[in-house]
Coordinates of C-alpha atoms and ligand atoms in Angstrom, one line a residue:
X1 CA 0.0 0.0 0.0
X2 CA 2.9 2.6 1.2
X3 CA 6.4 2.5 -0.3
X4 CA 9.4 4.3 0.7
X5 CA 12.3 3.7 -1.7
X6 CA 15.9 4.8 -1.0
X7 CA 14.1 7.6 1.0
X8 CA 16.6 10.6 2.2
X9 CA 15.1 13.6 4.3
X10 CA 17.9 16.5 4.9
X11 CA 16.9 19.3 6.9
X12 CA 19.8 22.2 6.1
X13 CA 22.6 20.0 6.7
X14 CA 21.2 17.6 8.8
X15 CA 20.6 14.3 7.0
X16 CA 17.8 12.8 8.9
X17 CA 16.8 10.0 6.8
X18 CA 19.6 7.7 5.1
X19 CA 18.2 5.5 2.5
X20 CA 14.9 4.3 4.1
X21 CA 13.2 1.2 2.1
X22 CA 10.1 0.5 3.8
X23 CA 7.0 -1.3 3.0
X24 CA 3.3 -1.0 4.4
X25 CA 1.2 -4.0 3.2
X26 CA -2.5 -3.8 2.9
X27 CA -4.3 -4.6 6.2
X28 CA -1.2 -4.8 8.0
X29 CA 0.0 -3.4 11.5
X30 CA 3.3 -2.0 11.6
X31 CA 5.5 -0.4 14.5
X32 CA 8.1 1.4 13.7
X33 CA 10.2 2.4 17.0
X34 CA 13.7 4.0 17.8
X35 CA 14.9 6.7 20.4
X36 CA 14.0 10.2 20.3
X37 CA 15.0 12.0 17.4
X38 CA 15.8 8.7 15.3
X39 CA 13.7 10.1 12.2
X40 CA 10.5 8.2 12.6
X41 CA 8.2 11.2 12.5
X42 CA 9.9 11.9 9.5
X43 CA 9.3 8.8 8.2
X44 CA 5.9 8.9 8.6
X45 CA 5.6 12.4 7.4
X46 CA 7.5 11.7 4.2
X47 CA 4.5 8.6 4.0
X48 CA 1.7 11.8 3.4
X49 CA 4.2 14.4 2.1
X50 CA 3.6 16.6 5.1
X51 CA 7.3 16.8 4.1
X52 CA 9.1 16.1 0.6
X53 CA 11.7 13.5 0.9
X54 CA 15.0 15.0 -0.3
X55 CA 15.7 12.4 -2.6
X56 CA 14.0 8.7 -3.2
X57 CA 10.0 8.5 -4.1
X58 CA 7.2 7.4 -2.1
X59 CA 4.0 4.8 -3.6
X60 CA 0.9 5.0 -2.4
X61 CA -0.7 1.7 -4.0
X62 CA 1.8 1.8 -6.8
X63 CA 1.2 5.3 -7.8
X64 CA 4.4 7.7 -7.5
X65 CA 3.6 10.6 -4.9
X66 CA 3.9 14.0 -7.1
X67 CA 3.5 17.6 -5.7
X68 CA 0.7 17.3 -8.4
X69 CA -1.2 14.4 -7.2
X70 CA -0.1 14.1 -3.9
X71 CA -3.3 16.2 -2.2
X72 CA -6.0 13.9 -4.0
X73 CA -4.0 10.3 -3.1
X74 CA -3.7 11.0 0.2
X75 CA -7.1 12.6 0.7
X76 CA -8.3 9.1 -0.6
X77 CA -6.4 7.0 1.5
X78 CA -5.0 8.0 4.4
X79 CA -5.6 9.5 8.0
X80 CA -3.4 10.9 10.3
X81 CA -3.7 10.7 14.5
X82 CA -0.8 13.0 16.2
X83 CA 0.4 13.0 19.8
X84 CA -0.9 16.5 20.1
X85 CA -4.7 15.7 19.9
X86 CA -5.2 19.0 17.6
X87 CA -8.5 19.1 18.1
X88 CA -10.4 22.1 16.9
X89 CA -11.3 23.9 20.8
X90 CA -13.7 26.4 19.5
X91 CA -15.5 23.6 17.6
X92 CA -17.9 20.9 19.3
X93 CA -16.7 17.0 19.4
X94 CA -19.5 16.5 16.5
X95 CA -17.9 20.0 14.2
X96 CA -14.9 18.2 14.9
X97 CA -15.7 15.4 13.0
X98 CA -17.6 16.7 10.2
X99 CA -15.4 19.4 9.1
X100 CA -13.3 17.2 6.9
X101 CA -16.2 15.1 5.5
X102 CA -18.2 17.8 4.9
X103 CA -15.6 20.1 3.5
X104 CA -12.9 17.5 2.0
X105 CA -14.7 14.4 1.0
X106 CA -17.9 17.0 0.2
X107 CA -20.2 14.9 2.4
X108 CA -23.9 16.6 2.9
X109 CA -24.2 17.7 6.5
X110 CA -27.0 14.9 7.5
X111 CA -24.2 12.3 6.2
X112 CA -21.4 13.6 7.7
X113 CA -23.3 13.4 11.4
X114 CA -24.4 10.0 10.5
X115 CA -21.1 8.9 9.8
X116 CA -19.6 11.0 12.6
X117 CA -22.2 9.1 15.5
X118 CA -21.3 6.2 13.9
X119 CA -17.6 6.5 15.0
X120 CA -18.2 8.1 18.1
X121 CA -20.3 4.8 19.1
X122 CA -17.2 3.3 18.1
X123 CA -15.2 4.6 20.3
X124 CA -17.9 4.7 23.0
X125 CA -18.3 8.8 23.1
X126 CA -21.5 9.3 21.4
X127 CA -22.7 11.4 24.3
X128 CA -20.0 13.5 24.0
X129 CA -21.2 14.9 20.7
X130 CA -22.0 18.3 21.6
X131 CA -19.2 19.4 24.6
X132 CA -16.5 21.4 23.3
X133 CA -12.8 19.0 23.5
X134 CA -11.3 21.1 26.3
X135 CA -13.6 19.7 29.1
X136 CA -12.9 15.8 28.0
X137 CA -9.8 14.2 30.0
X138 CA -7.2 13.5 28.0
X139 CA -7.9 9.4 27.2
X140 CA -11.1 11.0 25.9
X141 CA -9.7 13.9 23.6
X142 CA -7.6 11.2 22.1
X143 CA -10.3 9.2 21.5
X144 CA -11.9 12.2 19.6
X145 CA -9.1 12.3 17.8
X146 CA -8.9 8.9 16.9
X147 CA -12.5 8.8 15.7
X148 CA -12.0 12.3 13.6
X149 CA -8.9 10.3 11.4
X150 CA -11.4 7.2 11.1
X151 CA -14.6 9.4 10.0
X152 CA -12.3 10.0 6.9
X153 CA -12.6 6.0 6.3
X154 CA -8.7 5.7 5.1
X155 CA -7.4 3.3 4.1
X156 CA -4.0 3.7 6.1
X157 CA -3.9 5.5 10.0
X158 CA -0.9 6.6 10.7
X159 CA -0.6 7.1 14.1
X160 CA 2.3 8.9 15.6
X161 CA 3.1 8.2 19.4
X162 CA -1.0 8.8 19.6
X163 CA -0.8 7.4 23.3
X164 CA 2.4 9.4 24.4
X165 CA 0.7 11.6 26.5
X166 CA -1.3 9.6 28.5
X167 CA -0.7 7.4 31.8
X168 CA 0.3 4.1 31.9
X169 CA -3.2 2.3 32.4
X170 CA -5.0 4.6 30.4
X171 CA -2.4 3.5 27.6
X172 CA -2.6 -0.1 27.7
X173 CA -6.6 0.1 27.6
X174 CA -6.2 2.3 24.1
X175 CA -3.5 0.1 23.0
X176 CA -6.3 -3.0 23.6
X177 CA -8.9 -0.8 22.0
X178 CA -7.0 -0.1 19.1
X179 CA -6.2 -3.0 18.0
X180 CA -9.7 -4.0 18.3
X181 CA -10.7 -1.0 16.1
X182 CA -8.3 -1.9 13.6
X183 CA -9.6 -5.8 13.6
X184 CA -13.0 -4.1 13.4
X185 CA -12.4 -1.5 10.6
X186 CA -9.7 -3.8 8.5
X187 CA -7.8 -0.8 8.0
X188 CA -3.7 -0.7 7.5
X189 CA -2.1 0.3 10.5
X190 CA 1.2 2.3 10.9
X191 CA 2.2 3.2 14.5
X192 CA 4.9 5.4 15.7
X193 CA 6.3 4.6 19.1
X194 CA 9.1 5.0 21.3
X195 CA 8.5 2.5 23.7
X196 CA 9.5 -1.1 23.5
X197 CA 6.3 -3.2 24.7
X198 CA 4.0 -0.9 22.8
X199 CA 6.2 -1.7 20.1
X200 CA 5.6 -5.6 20.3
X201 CA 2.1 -5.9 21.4
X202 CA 0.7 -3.6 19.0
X203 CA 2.5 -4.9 15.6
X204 CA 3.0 -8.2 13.0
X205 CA 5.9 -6.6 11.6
X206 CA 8.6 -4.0 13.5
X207 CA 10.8 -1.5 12.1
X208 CA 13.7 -0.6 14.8
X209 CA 15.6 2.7 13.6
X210 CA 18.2 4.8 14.8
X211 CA 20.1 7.7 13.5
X212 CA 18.0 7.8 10.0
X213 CA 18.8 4.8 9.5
X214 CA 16.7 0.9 9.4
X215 CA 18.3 -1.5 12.0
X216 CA 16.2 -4.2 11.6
X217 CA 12.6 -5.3 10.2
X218 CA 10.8 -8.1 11.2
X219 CA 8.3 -9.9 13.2
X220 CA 7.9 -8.9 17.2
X221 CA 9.8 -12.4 17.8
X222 CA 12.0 -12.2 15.2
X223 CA 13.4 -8.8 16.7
X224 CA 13.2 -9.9 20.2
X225 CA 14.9 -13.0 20.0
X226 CA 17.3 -12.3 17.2
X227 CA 18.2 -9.3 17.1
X228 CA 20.4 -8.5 14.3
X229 CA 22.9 -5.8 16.4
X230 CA 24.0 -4.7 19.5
X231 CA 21.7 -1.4 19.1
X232 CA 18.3 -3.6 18.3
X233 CA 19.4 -5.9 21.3
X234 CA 19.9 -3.5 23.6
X235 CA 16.9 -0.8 22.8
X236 CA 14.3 -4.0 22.3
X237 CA 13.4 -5.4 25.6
X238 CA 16.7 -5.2 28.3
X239 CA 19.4 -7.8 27.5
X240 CA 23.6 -8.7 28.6
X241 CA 25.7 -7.7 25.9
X242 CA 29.2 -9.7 26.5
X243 CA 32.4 -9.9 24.6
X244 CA 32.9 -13.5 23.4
X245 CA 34.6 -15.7 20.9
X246 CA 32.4 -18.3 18.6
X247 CA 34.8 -21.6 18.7
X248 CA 32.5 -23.0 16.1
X249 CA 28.7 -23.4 14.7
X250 CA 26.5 -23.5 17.5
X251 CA 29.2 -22.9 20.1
X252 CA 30.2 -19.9 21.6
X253 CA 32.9 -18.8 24.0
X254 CA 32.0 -16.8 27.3
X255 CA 34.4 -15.5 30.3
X256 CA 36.7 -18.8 29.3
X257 CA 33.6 -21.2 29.5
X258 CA 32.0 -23.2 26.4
X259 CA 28.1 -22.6 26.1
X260 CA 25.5 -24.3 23.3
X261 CA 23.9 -21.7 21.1
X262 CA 22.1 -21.8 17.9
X263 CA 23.8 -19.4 16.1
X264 CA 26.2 -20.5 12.5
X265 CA 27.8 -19.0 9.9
X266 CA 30.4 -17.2 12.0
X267 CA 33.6 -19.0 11.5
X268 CA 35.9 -20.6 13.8
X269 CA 37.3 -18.2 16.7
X270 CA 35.4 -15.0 15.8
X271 CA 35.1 -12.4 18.3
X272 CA 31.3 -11.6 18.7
X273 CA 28.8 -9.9 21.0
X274 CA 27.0 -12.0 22.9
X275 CA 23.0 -10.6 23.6
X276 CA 21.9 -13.0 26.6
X277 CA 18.0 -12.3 27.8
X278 CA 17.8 -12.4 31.5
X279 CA 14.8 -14.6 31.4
X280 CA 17.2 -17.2 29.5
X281 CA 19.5 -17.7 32.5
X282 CA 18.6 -20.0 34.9
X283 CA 20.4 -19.8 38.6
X284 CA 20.7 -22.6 40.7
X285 CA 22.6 -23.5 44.1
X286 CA 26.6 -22.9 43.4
X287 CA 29.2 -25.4 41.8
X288 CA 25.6 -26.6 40.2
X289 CA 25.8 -24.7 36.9
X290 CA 28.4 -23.3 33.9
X291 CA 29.7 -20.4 36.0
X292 CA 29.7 -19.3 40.0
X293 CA 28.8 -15.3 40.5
X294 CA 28.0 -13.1 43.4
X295 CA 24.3 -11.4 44.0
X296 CA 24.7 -7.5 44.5
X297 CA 21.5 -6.3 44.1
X298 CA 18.1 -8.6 43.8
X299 CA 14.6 -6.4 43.4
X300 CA 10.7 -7.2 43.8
X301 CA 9.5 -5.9 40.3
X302 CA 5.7 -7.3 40.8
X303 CA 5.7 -10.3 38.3
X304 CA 9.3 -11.5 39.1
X305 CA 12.6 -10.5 40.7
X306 CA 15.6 -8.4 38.9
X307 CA 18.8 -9.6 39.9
X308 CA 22.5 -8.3 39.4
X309 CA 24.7 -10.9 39.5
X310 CA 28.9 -10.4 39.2
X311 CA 30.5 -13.3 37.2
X312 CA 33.2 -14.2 35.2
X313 CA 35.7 -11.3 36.3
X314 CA 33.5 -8.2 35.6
Ligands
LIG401 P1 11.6 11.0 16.1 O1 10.2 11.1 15.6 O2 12.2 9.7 15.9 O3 11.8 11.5 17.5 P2 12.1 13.1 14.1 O4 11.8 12.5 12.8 O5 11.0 14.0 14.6 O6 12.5 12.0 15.1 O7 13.4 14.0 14.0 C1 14.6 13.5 13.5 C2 15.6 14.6 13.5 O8 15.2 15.6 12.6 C3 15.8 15.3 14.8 O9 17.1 15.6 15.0 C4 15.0 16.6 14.7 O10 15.5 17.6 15.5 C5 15.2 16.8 13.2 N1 14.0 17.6 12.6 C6 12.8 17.1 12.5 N2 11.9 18.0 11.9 C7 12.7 19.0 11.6 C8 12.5 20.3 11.0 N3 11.3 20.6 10.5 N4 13.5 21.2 10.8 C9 14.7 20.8 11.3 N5 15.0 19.7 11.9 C10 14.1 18.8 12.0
LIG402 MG1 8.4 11.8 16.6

């Protein structure tokens, strides 16, 4: 549905996109994550043309975005949800939602306040129709928000960081109820985010960037468990990055003792990293296992304990 093909965003002299190749398939849910700063608002506003990409082109269901054609594609197709809720203050929820109907898509007033009710069931604030945004909480602006991109019926939502500003609870019950309007609506999803969980619950297929650049693109699992570099180890879920030396396939040197892995392709005697999870290591009574350490620091975290533990001469 979206392409992005050797994409390159400069701003003055700061190239903030390197070569981005990225694709969006129909009725799909995509993250894309990275730190602060890592160029995936860009990304996503190159996707709309909010901003030209410096050089490379950008497909919307194989038709090449032109300053010509670009307003009436993306009209058609896709929506937009911000972290800033933007909502129109001087305008009731209900003129919120049938501005762009009514004046874009040149809906009749009766049909754009159909449609509108419609989506506000949808997200459960039809009786909000008439207050003005600014006395809504904020789980409920966004809401409002959410429902005024989906009154457009795209095609695509791109939603970037929509839950940001909200508190932890109040997050995880939009993240649930979004993907349950995306099941319901069968739209394509693309979702911006900086934080790793959101990253893997709300997504079939991940985009981990840094620094303009594509680290990795895969499934949740696929960048969880094998991660392709330190940076997509590290940044995805929390993990020990060691020094170590593969002896051969499958076997893989650590503080001068031999430990099974499933890794190939490496050679004999290569220094690597070595991304351990701390769920994979299992700690028993000592002299029992591969390698003896010392506890410093052991903490109650609610569903388990996080432990520090000093082995192998660190
Ligand atoms: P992210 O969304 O991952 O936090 P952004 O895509 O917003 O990152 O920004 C990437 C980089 O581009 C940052 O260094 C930011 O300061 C810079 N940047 C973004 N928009 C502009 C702009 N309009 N003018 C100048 N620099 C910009
Ligand atoms: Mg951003």
């Amino acid at each position: 549905m979206i392409r992005l093909e050797n994409v390159c965003k400069n701003f003055g002299d700061l190239q903030v996109l390197k070569n981005v190749n990225l694709e969006v398939k129909e009725g799909e849910k995509l993250v894309i994550i990275g730190p602060s700063g890592s160029g995936k608002s860009t990304t996503v506003r190159c996707m709309n043309f909010l901003e030209e990409p410096t050089s490379g082109q950008v497909y919307i269901d194989g038709q090449k975005l032109t300053h010509a054609n670009k307003t009436k594609i993306i009209r058609e197709s896709i929506s937009m949800v911000f972290q800033q809720f933007n909502l129109y203050p001087h305008m009731t929820v209900l003129k919120n939602l049938t501005i762009a109907p009514m004046k874009l898509h040149h809906k009749s007033k009766k049909e754009a306040e159909d449609l509108a009710y419609h989506y506000l069931d949808v997200v459960g604030l039809r009786d909000k129709a008439h207050v003005y945004p600014t006395t809504l909480s904020g789980g409920q602006q966004q809401r409002i928000a959410i429902a005024r991109a989906i009154v457009n019926e795209p095609r695509v939502l791109l939603l970037d960081e929509p839950l940001g500003a909200l508190d932890l609870k109040l997050r995880q019950e939009m993240q649930y109820e979004l993907i349950r309007l995306k099941n319901e609506l069968g739209i394509t999803f693309l979702y911006v985010t900086h934080d790793q969980e959101e990253a893997l619950t709300m997504s079939d297929k991940v985009v981990v960037m840094n620094q303009g650049y594509i680290q990795q693109m895969g499934t949740p699992e696929e960048i969880y468990n094998e991660p392709e570099n330190a940076f997509v180890a590290d940044f995805i879920g929390d993990s020990n990055i060691i020094d170590g030396v593969m002896m051969e396939d499958r076997v893989v040197k650590i503080c001068d003792h031999i430990f099974p892995c499933i890794d190939e392709g490496f050679g004999r005697k290569k220094p690597v990293d070595v991304v351990i999870r701390p769920e994979d290591i299992m700690i028993g009574k000592p002299g029992c296992g591969i390698m003896d350490g010392i506890v410093t620091s052991n903490v109650f975290i609610g569903v388990h304990y996080e432990m520090c533990i000093e082995a192998g001469g660190f």
